[in-house]
């Protein structure tokens, strides 16, 4: 959203950003123009359902700033559905980056990692996704969302796969706008040792254990290979233990949580970046970030990944949780430097063409103009 604000402002638009005052990473500045109360404590269960602070602050903003169009994203984690009645008299869209509109946890995934095929309600309790106490709170939030969701004239999804899942549960109309990736110079030419990279949260649904097992399979074939792992999360200790059992400790570099600039500097040497997700992620920013760098990608064929990665052109798509398939794809690239170079450069071109920040910004401007003209009854405002 900061990137979108910058892109719109650079084109002459007056744009204001309103968020809660929660800072997700300690030490990072809060860059919103307006803020309301937010928390990641136990109180969040209540505030994400009834955030009076968000309602009052947005009411003030709407009176003072009087926006032509309102763009909402991720409001059900902090601001709560209480803000929706304030948006009924202005053109408004909801860009959902997770499945919160149809799943209280936002993942549409069951505790065992399998996709959820049921509508939210009593199934969330029966399947063990929520406790009885949290179920009451989340269902109250869901009821308020259902009651006031007509405040939005349009829902924007991050991928066509996400659009299909939303529409299957009655969320319409839905338009797709891919996240934009920042432009950057192409990485240097590849050199030894062959290097694999992973970036993301260290959680079960990301499938990092699958990557470690596949890496162990090919270590004897390419003894000098390295694996860079950037990120932190609750699975860190378990993954370190697994790496030790697999005998790949000496080939791994655990980078922890590092800044974007540090990550890009470290990953410049990567021959391939792996996205081994087990769940259907709505998009995949790390995928387009790898592609814009010029790095070949191996990704699980789930969620939006098949829309981003051109199989056997910009990388490889493999079945999720398939160690052998991932190991084979890794060997294909790590034993063929010219193929890794070619796929990386084709991926960079694809990212620049379809996933650039400029493309994202121009698409949203067209959407805003269409919403504005439809709301005010202006025909042919934009062709």
mmCIF file of C-alpha atoms in Angstrom:
data_model
loop_
_atom_site.group_PDB
_atom_site.id
_atom_site.type_symbol
_atom_site.label_atom_id
_atom_site.label_comp_id
_atom_site.label_asym_id
_atom_site.label_seq_id
_atom_site.Cartn_x
_atom_site.Cartn_y
_atom_site.Cartn_z
ATOM 1 C CA UNK A 1 0.000 0.000 0.000
ATOM 2 C CA UNK A 2 2.943 2.324 0.591
ATOM 3 C CA UNK A 3 4.130 1.545 -2.926
ATOM 4 C CA UNK A 4 0.677 2.229 -4.364
ATOM 5 C CA UNK A 5 0.445 5.518 -2.465
ATOM 6 C CA UNK A 6 3.810 6.555 -3.887
ATOM 7 C CA UNK A 7 2.808 5.552 -7.410
ATOM 8 C CA UNK A 8 -0.448 7.503 -7.241
ATOM 9 C CA UNK A 9 1.188 10.564 -5.693
ATOM 10 C CA UNK A 10 3.852 10.603 -8.414
ATOM 11 C CA UNK A 11 1.015 10.882 -10.946
ATOM 12 C CA UNK A 12 -0.434 13.939 -9.224
ATOM 13 C CA UNK A 13 -3.117 12.381 -7.021
ATOM 14 C CA UNK A 14 -3.721 13.418 -3.406
ATOM 15 C CA UNK A 15 -3.584 10.134 -1.500
ATOM 16 C CA UNK A 16 -3.893 9.486 2.231
ATOM 17 C CA UNK A 17 -3.136 6.232 4.060
ATOM 18 C CA UNK A 18 -5.088 5.240 7.179
ATOM 19 C CA UNK A 19 -3.991 2.256 9.275
ATOM 20 C CA UNK A 20 -3.904 1.003 12.830
ATOM 21 C CA UNK A 21 -0.895 2.014 14.920
ATOM 22 C CA UNK A 22 0.483 -1.530 15.158
ATOM 23 C CA UNK A 23 4.082 -1.844 13.994
ATOM 24 C CA UNK A 24 4.723 -5.389 12.775
ATOM 25 C CA UNK A 25 8.515 -5.196 12.936
ATOM 26 C CA UNK A 26 10.153 -3.479 15.907
ATOM 27 C CA UNK A 27 12.191 -0.471 14.834
ATOM 28 C CA UNK A 28 10.353 0.174 11.579
ATOM 29 C CA UNK A 29 8.606 3.561 11.325
ATOM 30 C CA UNK A 30 4.842 3.890 10.999
ATOM 31 C CA UNK A 31 4.288 5.591 7.634
ATOM 32 C CA UNK A 32 0.520 6.110 7.587
ATOM 33 C CA UNK A 33 -1.017 9.592 7.359
ATOM 34 C CA UNK A 34 -3.691 8.717 9.948
ATOM 35 C CA UNK A 35 -3.819 5.998 12.590
ATOM 36 C CA UNK A 36 -6.266 4.396 14.987
ATOM 37 C CA UNK A 37 -5.889 1.958 17.856
ATOM 38 C CA UNK A 38 -4.512 -1.470 16.991
ATOM 39 C CA UNK A 39 -3.026 -4.353 18.926
ATOM 40 C CA UNK A 40 -1.500 -7.797 18.477
ATOM 41 C CA UNK A 41 -2.362 -8.736 22.065
ATOM 42 C CA UNK A 42 -5.286 -10.864 23.205
ATOM 43 C CA UNK A 43 -7.405 -7.739 22.939
ATOM 44 C CA UNK A 44 -7.195 -8.049 19.152
ATOM 45 C CA UNK A 45 -9.970 -10.666 19.241
ATOM 46 C CA UNK A 46 -12.307 -7.885 20.366
ATOM 47 C CA UNK A 47 -10.832 -4.906 18.504
ATOM 48 C CA UNK A 48 -10.911 -6.636 15.096
ATOM 49 C CA UNK A 49 -14.657 -7.034 15.606
ATOM 50 C CA UNK A 50 -15.521 -3.736 17.348
ATOM 51 C CA UNK A 51 -12.807 -1.110 16.849
ATOM 52 C CA UNK A 52 -14.497 2.102 18.008
ATOM 53 C CA UNK A 53 -11.244 4.032 17.489
ATOM 54 C CA UNK A 54 -11.185 3.062 13.791
ATOM 55 C CA UNK A 55 -14.818 4.131 13.341
ATOM 56 C CA UNK A 56 -14.305 7.528 14.956
ATOM 57 C CA UNK A 57 -11.066 8.281 13.143
ATOM 58 C CA UNK A 58 -12.404 7.273 9.735
ATOM 59 C CA UNK A 59 -15.519 9.377 10.284
ATOM 60 C CA UNK A 60 -13.254 12.371 10.946
ATOM 61 C CA UNK A 61 -11.123 11.627 7.864
ATOM 62 C CA UNK A 62 -14.155 11.299 5.595
ATOM 63 C CA UNK A 63 -15.455 14.691 6.763
ATOM 64 C CA UNK A 64 -12.104 16.466 6.411
ATOM 65 C CA UNK A 65 -10.473 14.835 3.391
ATOM 66 C CA UNK A 66 -13.630 13.937 1.400
ATOM 67 C CA UNK A 67 -12.030 11.326 -0.875
ATOM 68 C CA UNK A 68 -13.302 10.656 -4.409
ATOM 69 C CA UNK A 69 -12.636 6.925 -3.994
ATOM 70 C CA UNK A 70 -11.730 4.738 -0.995
ATOM 71 C CA UNK A 71 -9.445 1.713 -1.361
ATOM 72 C CA UNK A 72 -9.628 -0.722 1.588
ATOM 73 C CA UNK A 73 -7.262 -3.605 2.279
ATOM 74 C CA UNK A 74 -6.868 -5.989 5.248
ATOM 75 C CA UNK A 75 -9.362 -4.115 7.479
ATOM 76 C CA UNK A 76 -10.646 -7.208 9.313
ATOM 77 C CA UNK A 77 -7.373 -7.808 11.162
ATOM 78 C CA UNK A 78 -7.443 -4.508 13.056
ATOM 79 C CA UNK A 79 -10.037 -1.908 11.996
ATOM 80 C CA UNK A 80 -13.106 -4.189 12.135
ATOM 81 C CA UNK A 81 -16.342 -4.114 10.084
ATOM 82 C CA UNK A 82 -17.491 -1.069 12.085
ATOM 83 C CA UNK A 83 -15.882 1.155 9.446
ATOM 84 C CA UNK A 84 -18.097 -0.155 6.626
ATOM 85 C CA UNK A 85 -21.251 1.950 7.227
ATOM 86 C CA UNK A 86 -19.073 5.052 6.798
ATOM 87 C CA UNK A 87 -18.192 3.980 3.245
ATOM 88 C CA UNK A 88 -21.691 3.625 1.809
ATOM 89 C CA UNK A 89 -21.783 7.118 0.295
ATOM 90 C CA UNK A 90 -18.477 7.006 -1.574
ATOM 91 C CA UNK A 91 -17.125 4.765 -4.381
ATOM 92 C CA UNK A 92 -15.226 2.043 -2.577
ATOM 93 C CA UNK A 93 -13.309 -1.162 -3.307
ATOM 94 C CA UNK A 94 -12.010 -3.934 -1.070
ATOM 95 C CA UNK A 95 -8.681 -5.457 -2.076
ATOM 96 C CA UNK A 96 -8.431 -8.705 -0.141
ATOM 97 C CA UNK A 97 -4.927 -10.098 0.249
ATOM 98 C CA UNK A 98 -6.065 -13.143 2.247
ATOM 99 C CA UNK A 99 -9.248 -15.237 2.447
ATOM 100 C CA UNK A 100 -10.632 -13.334 5.442
ATOM 101 C CA UNK A 101 -13.884 -12.614 3.585
ATOM 102 C CA UNK A 102 -14.690 -16.350 3.532
ATOM 103 C CA UNK A 103 -12.519 -17.762 6.347
ATOM 104 C CA UNK A 104 -12.044 -16.350 9.867
ATOM 105 C CA UNK A 105 -8.342 -17.247 9.848
ATOM 106 C CA UNK A 106 -7.784 -15.958 6.330
ATOM 107 C CA UNK A 107 -6.186 -19.138 4.988
ATOM 108 C CA UNK A 108 -9.091 -21.359 3.875
ATOM 109 C CA UNK A 109 -6.955 -24.237 5.157
ATOM 110 C CA UNK A 110 -7.751 -26.899 7.767
ATOM 111 C CA UNK A 111 -5.477 -27.650 10.747
ATOM 112 C CA UNK A 112 -3.972 -30.662 8.913
ATOM 113 C CA UNK A 113 -2.936 -28.392 6.024
ATOM 114 C CA UNK A 114 -5.565 -29.579 3.556
ATOM 115 C CA UNK A 115 -7.834 -27.094 1.714
ATOM 116 C CA UNK A 116 -11.119 -26.272 3.428
ATOM 117 C CA UNK A 117 -14.134 -27.019 1.221
ATOM 118 C CA UNK A 118 -16.834 -25.820 3.633
ATOM 119 C CA UNK A 119 -18.365 -22.414 4.224
ATOM 120 C CA UNK A 120 -17.442 -20.666 7.440
ATOM 121 C CA UNK A 121 -19.772 -21.208 10.356
ATOM 122 C CA UNK A 122 -20.183 -24.250 12.568
ATOM 123 C CA UNK A 123 -17.636 -26.079 10.372
ATOM 124 C CA UNK A 124 -14.907 -23.793 11.750
ATOM 125 C CA UNK A 125 -15.653 -25.164 15.210
ATOM 126 C CA UNK A 126 -16.199 -28.795 14.227
ATOM 127 C CA UNK A 127 -12.961 -28.936 12.197
ATOM 128 C CA UNK A 128 -10.918 -27.570 15.109
ATOM 129 C CA UNK A 129 -9.936 -24.320 13.409
ATOM 130 C CA UNK A 130 -11.372 -22.237 16.259
ATOM 131 C CA UNK A 131 -11.956 -22.681 19.974
ATOM 132 C CA UNK A 132 -15.507 -22.162 21.293
ATOM 133 C CA UNK A 133 -14.471 -18.791 22.745
ATOM 134 C CA UNK A 134 -12.799 -17.516 19.560
ATOM 135 C CA UNK A 135 -15.589 -18.939 17.402
ATOM 136 C CA UNK A 136 -18.143 -16.605 18.993
ATOM 137 C CA UNK A 137 -15.955 -13.558 18.324
ATOM 138 C CA UNK A 138 -15.090 -14.516 14.751
ATOM 139 C CA UNK A 139 -18.681 -15.366 13.869
ATOM 140 C CA UNK A 140 -19.792 -11.983 15.208
ATOM 141 C CA UNK A 141 -17.227 -10.345 12.965
ATOM 142 C CA UNK A 142 -18.424 -12.454 10.025
ATOM 143 C CA UNK A 143 -22.044 -11.491 10.657
ATOM 144 C CA UNK A 144 -21.168 -7.771 10.660
ATOM 145 C CA UNK A 145 -19.143 -8.244 7.467
ATOM 146 C CA UNK A 146 -22.061 -9.967 5.757
ATOM 147 C CA UNK A 147 -24.462 -7.268 6.935
ATOM 148 C CA UNK A 148 -22.406 -4.332 5.660
ATOM 149 C CA UNK A 149 -20.324 -5.741 2.804
ATOM 150 C CA UNK A 150 -22.512 -3.954 0.220
ATOM 151 C CA UNK A 151 -20.551 -0.839 1.157
ATOM 152 C CA UNK A 152 -18.012 -2.118 -1.365
ATOM 153 C CA UNK A 153 -18.749 -1.602 -5.056
ATOM 154 C CA UNK A 154 -16.009 -4.032 -6.062
ATOM 155 C CA UNK A 155 -13.753 -6.685 -4.586
ATOM 156 C CA UNK A 156 -10.203 -7.018 -5.919
ATOM 157 C CA UNK A 157 -8.343 -10.334 -5.642
ATOM 158 C CA UNK A 158 -4.623 -10.947 -6.082
ATOM 159 C CA UNK A 159 -5.021 -13.824 -8.560
ATOM 160 C CA UNK A 160 -7.564 -15.648 -10.688
ATOM 161 C CA UNK A 161 -7.350 -18.655 -8.390
ATOM 162 C CA UNK A 162 -8.286 -16.413 -5.490
ATOM 163 C CA UNK A 163 -11.098 -14.848 -7.539
ATOM 164 C CA UNK A 164 -12.564 -18.303 -8.222
ATOM 165 C CA UNK A 165 -12.544 -19.237 -4.525
ATOM 166 C CA UNK A 166 -14.214 -15.965 -3.528
ATOM 167 C CA UNK A 167 -16.876 -16.168 -6.223
ATOM 168 C CA UNK A 168 -17.649 -19.779 -5.300
ATOM 169 C CA UNK A 169 -18.812 -18.459 -1.931
ATOM 170 C CA UNK A 170 -20.886 -15.584 -3.269
ATOM 171 C CA UNK A 171 -18.366 -12.721 -3.213
ATOM 172 C CA UNK A 172 -19.044 -10.714 -6.411
ATOM 173 C CA UNK A 173 -18.061 -8.789 -8.470
ATOM 174 C CA UNK A 174 -14.346 -9.644 -8.250
ATOM 175 C CA UNK A 175 -11.565 -8.189 -10.408
ATOM 176 C CA UNK A 176 -7.958 -9.411 -10.408
ATOM 177 C CA UNK A 177 -4.998 -7.081 -9.892
ATOM 178 C CA UNK A 178 -1.602 -8.664 -9.280
ATOM 179 C CA UNK A 179 0.698 -7.175 -6.652
ATOM 180 C CA UNK A 180 3.420 -4.976 -8.102
ATOM 181 C CA UNK A 181 7.090 -5.801 -7.700
ATOM 182 C CA UNK A 182 9.705 -3.005 -7.406
ATOM 183 C CA UNK A 183 12.086 -2.634 -10.343
ATOM 184 C CA UNK A 184 15.752 -3.358 -9.623
ATOM 185 C CA UNK A 185 18.909 -4.064 -11.641
ATOM 186 C CA UNK A 186 19.428 -7.604 -12.866
ATOM 187 C CA UNK A 187 21.656 -9.759 -10.658
ATOM 188 C CA UNK A 188 25.283 -10.454 -11.702
ATOM 189 C CA UNK A 189 26.130 -13.464 -13.864
ATOM 190 C CA UNK A 190 25.892 -16.739 -11.992
ATOM 191 C CA UNK A 191 29.018 -18.277 -10.532
ATOM 192 C CA UNK A 192 29.985 -21.239 -8.369
ATOM 193 C CA UNK A 193 28.970 -22.619 -5.983
ATOM 194 C CA UNK A 194 25.449 -23.468 -7.200
ATOM 195 C CA UNK A 195 23.163 -21.755 -4.682
ATOM 196 C CA UNK A 196 19.529 -22.329 -3.716
ATOM 197 C CA UNK A 197 17.521 -19.665 -1.867
ATOM 198 C CA UNK A 198 14.364 -19.574 0.243
ATOM 199 C CA UNK A 199 12.714 -16.471 1.737
ATOM 200 C CA UNK A 200 9.610 -16.402 3.907
ATOM 201 C CA UNK A 201 8.140 -17.239 7.272
ATOM 202 C CA UNK A 202 9.371 -20.435 8.898
ATOM 203 C CA UNK A 203 5.959 -22.067 9.313
ATOM 204 C CA UNK A 204 4.615 -25.501 8.396
ATOM 205 C CA UNK A 205 2.410 -24.363 5.518
ATOM 206 C CA UNK A 206 5.423 -22.974 3.672
ATOM 207 C CA UNK A 207 6.813 -26.492 3.102
ATOM 208 C CA UNK A 208 10.413 -25.706 4.064
ATOM 209 C CA UNK A 209 10.878 -29.249 5.380
ATOM 210 C CA UNK A 210 10.147 -30.497 1.852
ATOM 211 C CA UNK A 211 12.909 -28.238 0.527
ATOM 212 C CA UNK A 212 15.388 -29.523 3.122
ATOM 213 C CA UNK A 213 14.640 -33.155 2.233
ATOM 214 C CA UNK A 214 14.968 -32.478 -1.501
ATOM 215 C CA UNK A 215 18.225 -30.614 -0.885
ATOM 216 C CA UNK A 216 19.549 -33.598 1.057
ATOM 217 C CA UNK A 217 18.754 -35.894 -1.896
ATOM 218 C CA UNK A 218 20.959 -33.927 -4.297
ATOM 219 C CA UNK A 219 23.804 -33.063 -1.948
ATOM 220 C CA UNK A 220 25.890 -36.107 -2.911
ATOM 221 C CA UNK A 221 25.480 -35.306 -6.626
ATOM 222 C CA UNK A 222 26.559 -31.666 -6.151
ATOM 223 C CA UNK A 223 28.608 -31.610 -2.907
ATOM 224 C CA UNK A 224 29.448 -27.893 -3.174
ATOM 225 C CA UNK A 225 25.834 -26.615 -3.284
ATOM 226 C CA UNK A 226 24.590 -24.079 -0.745
ATOM 227 C CA UNK A 227 21.146 -23.275 0.603
ATOM 228 C CA UNK A 228 20.317 -19.799 1.899
ATOM 229 C CA UNK A 229 17.266 -19.553 4.189
ATOM 230 C CA UNK A 230 15.982 -16.084 5.087
ATOM 231 C CA UNK A 231 13.148 -15.657 7.562
ATOM 232 C CA UNK A 232 12.016 -16.439 11.054
ATOM 233 C CA UNK A 233 9.084 -18.212 12.634
ATOM 234 C CA UNK A 234 7.889 -20.896 15.038
ATOM 235 C CA UNK A 235 9.349 -23.778 13.007
ATOM 236 C CA UNK A 236 12.930 -22.503 13.208
ATOM 237 C CA UNK A 237 14.150 -24.965 15.831
ATOM 238 C CA UNK A 238 12.364 -27.915 14.223
ATOM 239 C CA UNK A 239 13.887 -27.088 10.845
ATOM 240 C CA UNK A 240 17.382 -26.745 12.339
ATOM 241 C CA UNK A 241 16.937 -30.155 13.948
ATOM 242 C CA UNK A 242 15.752 -31.681 10.660
ATOM 243 C CA UNK A 243 18.723 -30.212 8.779
ATOM 244 C CA UNK A 244 21.063 -31.776 11.325
ATOM 245 C CA UNK A 245 19.394 -35.192 10.978
ATOM 246 C CA UNK A 246 19.635 -34.965 7.184
ATOM 247 C CA UNK A 247 23.351 -34.168 7.392
ATOM 248 C CA UNK A 248 23.128 -30.888 5.438
ATOM 249 C CA UNK A 249 24.101 -28.435 8.184
ATOM 250 C CA UNK A 250 27.427 -27.542 6.605
ATOM 251 C CA UNK A 251 25.737 -26.534 3.330
ATOM 252 C CA UNK A 252 23.089 -24.307 4.938
ATOM 253 C CA UNK A 253 23.248 -20.615 5.797
ATOM 254 C CA UNK A 254 20.490 -19.407 8.123
ATOM 255 C CA UNK A 255 20.096 -15.669 7.558
ATOM 256 C CA UNK A 256 17.215 -15.017 9.960
ATOM 257 C CA UNK A 257 15.141 -11.874 9.493
ATOM 258 C CA UNK A 258 17.085 -9.380 7.382
ATOM 259 C CA UNK A 259 16.171 -6.172 5.582
ATOM 260 C CA UNK A 260 14.996 -6.178 1.969
ATOM 261 C CA UNK A 261 18.282 -4.657 0.753
ATOM 262 C CA UNK A 262 20.330 -7.227 2.683
ATOM 263 C CA UNK A 263 18.211 -10.070 1.317
ATOM 264 C CA UNK A 264 18.612 -8.920 -2.272
ATOM 265 C CA UNK A 265 22.364 -8.618 -1.786
ATOM 266 C CA UNK A 266 22.599 -12.159 -0.395
ATOM 267 C CA UNK A 267 20.253 -13.638 -3.018
ATOM 268 C CA UNK A 268 22.144 -12.112 -5.979
ATOM 269 C CA UNK A 269 24.207 -15.304 -5.994
ATOM 270 C CA UNK A 270 21.196 -17.646 -6.125
ATOM 271 C CA UNK A 271 20.850 -19.933 -9.145
ATOM 272 C CA UNK A 272 17.294 -20.732 -8.139
ATOM 273 C CA UNK A 273 14.773 -19.599 -5.537
ATOM 274 C CA UNK A 274 12.332 -22.187 -4.202
ATOM 275 C CA UNK A 275 8.751 -21.502 -3.080
ATOM 276 C CA UNK A 276 7.660 -24.932 -1.696
ATOM 277 C CA UNK A 277 4.309 -23.807 -0.245
ATOM 278 C CA UNK A 278 1.769 -26.430 0.781
ATOM 279 C CA UNK A 279 -1.251 -24.109 0.886
ATOM 280 C CA UNK A 280 -2.973 -22.050 -1.795
ATOM 281 C CA UNK A 281 -1.388 -18.656 -1.275
ATOM 282 C CA UNK A 282 -3.416 -15.838 -2.863
ATOM 283 C CA UNK A 283 -0.314 -14.480 -4.613
ATOM 284 C CA UNK A 284 3.421 -14.867 -4.073
ATOM 285 C CA UNK A 285 5.491 -11.708 -3.664
ATOM 286 C CA UNK A 286 8.703 -13.673 -3.117
ATOM 287 C CA UNK A 287 8.172 -15.291 -6.525
ATOM 288 C CA UNK A 288 7.941 -12.034 -8.458
ATOM 289 C CA UNK A 289 10.803 -10.581 -6.383
ATOM 290 C CA UNK A 290 12.986 -13.493 -7.471
ATOM 291 C CA UNK A 291 11.911 -13.080 -11.090
ATOM 292 C CA UNK A 292 12.602 -9.327 -11.234
ATOM 293 C CA UNK A 293 16.074 -10.105 -9.882
ATOM 294 C CA UNK A 294 16.614 -12.539 -12.752
ATOM 295 C CA UNK A 295 16.532 -15.695 -10.630
ATOM 296 C CA UNK A 296 14.927 -18.915 -11.896
ATOM 297 C CA UNK A 297 12.086 -20.180 -9.713
ATOM 298 C CA UNK A 298 10.837 -23.585 -8.575
ATOM 299 C CA UNK A 299 7.381 -23.306 -7.019
ATOM 300 C CA UNK A 300 4.641 -25.589 -5.804
ATOM 301 C CA UNK A 301 1.811 -25.719 -8.342
ATOM 302 C CA UNK A 302 -0.782 -24.337 -5.918
ATOM 303 C CA UNK A 303 -2.621 -21.062 -5.443
ATOM 304 C CA UNK A 304 -1.411 -18.265 -7.707
ATOM 305 C CA UNK A 305 1.972 -19.798 -8.547
ATOM 306 C CA UNK A 306 0.839 -21.288 -11.900
ATOM 307 C CA UNK A 307 -0.275 -17.774 -12.913
ATOM 308 C CA UNK A 308 3.129 -16.298 -12.069
ATOM 309 C CA UNK A 309 5.618 -18.977 -13.133
ATOM 310 C CA UNK A 310 5.692 -20.239 -16.726
ATOM 311 C CA UNK A 311 6.541 -23.902 -16.256
ATOM 312 C CA UNK A 312 9.776 -24.897 -18.035
ATOM 313 C CA UNK A 313 10.272 -21.314 -19.268
ATOM 314 C CA UNK A 314 10.853 -19.132 -16.207
ATOM 315 C CA UNK A 315 11.286 -22.075 -13.852
ATOM 316 C CA UNK A 316 9.542 -25.267 -12.806
ATOM 317 C CA UNK A 317 6.202 -25.992 -11.178
ATOM 318 C CA UNK A 318 6.137 -29.121 -9.003
ATOM 319 C CA UNK A 319 3.384 -30.853 -7.002
ATOM 320 C CA UNK A 320 3.237 -29.640 -3.384
ATOM 321 C CA UNK A 321 4.837 -31.865 -0.753
ATOM 322 C CA UNK A 322 6.640 -33.927 -3.432
ATOM 323 C CA UNK A 323 10.275 -34.275 -2.347
ATOM 324 C CA UNK A 324 11.345 -36.310 -5.382
ATOM 325 C CA UNK A 325 9.827 -33.871 -7.898
ATOM 326 C CA UNK A 326 11.477 -30.923 -6.174
ATOM 327 C CA UNK A 327 14.845 -32.692 -6.068
ATOM 328 C CA UNK A 328 14.607 -33.469 -9.796
ATOM 329 C CA UNK A 329 13.782 -29.847 -10.638
ATOM 330 C CA UNK A 330 16.702 -28.639 -8.517
ATOM 331 C CA UNK A 331 19.102 -30.952 -10.340
ATOM 332 C CA UNK A 332 17.824 -29.732 -13.716
ATOM 333 C CA UNK A 333 18.882 -26.195 -12.851
ATOM 334 C CA UNK A 334 21.914 -26.710 -10.637
ATOM 335 C CA UNK A 335 23.616 -28.999 -13.181
ATOM 336 C CA UNK A 336 22.913 -26.588 -16.048
ATOM 337 C CA UNK A 337 24.112 -23.054 -15.437
ATOM 338 C CA UNK A 338 23.052 -21.843 -18.893
ATOM 339 C CA UNK A 339 19.484 -23.057 -18.267
ATOM 340 C CA UNK A 340 19.408 -21.270 -14.911
ATOM 341 C CA UNK A 341 20.610 -18.082 -16.632
ATOM 342 C CA UNK A 342 18.047 -18.382 -19.430
ATOM 343 C CA UNK A 343 15.102 -19.089 -17.143
ATOM 344 C CA UNK A 344 16.130 -16.272 -14.829
ATOM 345 C CA UNK A 345 16.242 -13.702 -17.634
ATOM 346 C CA UNK A 346 12.928 -14.863 -19.104
ATOM 347 C CA UNK A 347 11.424 -14.586 -15.622
ATOM 348 C CA UNK A 348 12.763 -11.042 -15.290
ATOM 349 C CA UNK A 349 11.136 -10.061 -18.579
ATOM 350 C CA UNK A 350 7.840 -11.622 -17.480
ATOM 351 C CA UNK A 351 7.939 -9.780 -14.151
ATOM 352 C CA UNK A 352 8.609 -6.453 -15.866
ATOM 353 C CA UNK A 353 5.760 -7.042 -18.322
ATOM 354 C CA UNK A 354 2.993 -8.361 -16.065
ATOM 355 C CA UNK A 355 3.905 -7.695 -12.429
ATOM 356 C CA UNK A 356 5.507 -4.247 -12.343
ATOM 357 C CA UNK A 357 4.468 -1.560 -9.870
ATOM 358 C CA UNK A 358 3.624 0.747 -12.782
ATOM 359 C CA UNK A 359 1.271 -1.859 -14.266
ATOM 360 C CA UNK A 360 -0.384 -2.299 -10.863
ATOM 361 C CA UNK A 361 -0.788 1.455 -10.334
ATOM 362 C CA UNK A 362 -2.223 2.161 -13.793
ATOM 363 C CA UNK A 363 -4.715 -0.692 -13.385
ATOM 364 C CA UNK A 364 -5.958 0.727 -10.102
ATOM 365 C CA UNK A 365 -6.295 4.226 -11.575
ATOM 366 C CA UNK A 366 -8.543 2.800 -14.279
ATOM 367 C CA UNK A 367 -10.598 0.979 -11.641
ATOM 368 C CA UNK A 368 -10.931 4.154 -9.542
ATOM 369 C CA UNK A 369 -12.079 6.146 -12.556
ATOM 370 C CA UNK A 370 -14.657 3.539 -13.506
ATOM 371 C CA UNK A 371 -16.001 3.374 -9.944
ATOM 372 C CA UNK A 372 -16.183 7.139 -9.736
ATOM 373 C CA UNK A 373 -17.967 7.526 -13.075
ATOM 374 C CA UNK A 374 -20.433 4.725 -12.284
ATOM 375 C CA UNK A 375 -21.208 6.219 -8.873
ATOM 376 C CA UNK A 376 -21.820 9.691 -10.313
ATOM 377 C CA UNK A 377 -23.594 8.472 -13.433
ATOM 378 C CA UNK A 378 -20.915 9.683 -15.818
ATOM 379 C CA UNK A 379 -20.964 7.676 -19.058
ATOM 380 C CA UNK A 380 -17.830 6.959 -21.024
ATOM 381 C CA UNK A 381 -15.636 8.512 -18.349
ATOM 382 C CA UNK A 382 -12.912 6.175 -19.477
ATOM 383 C CA UNK A 383 -12.845 3.969 -22.556
#
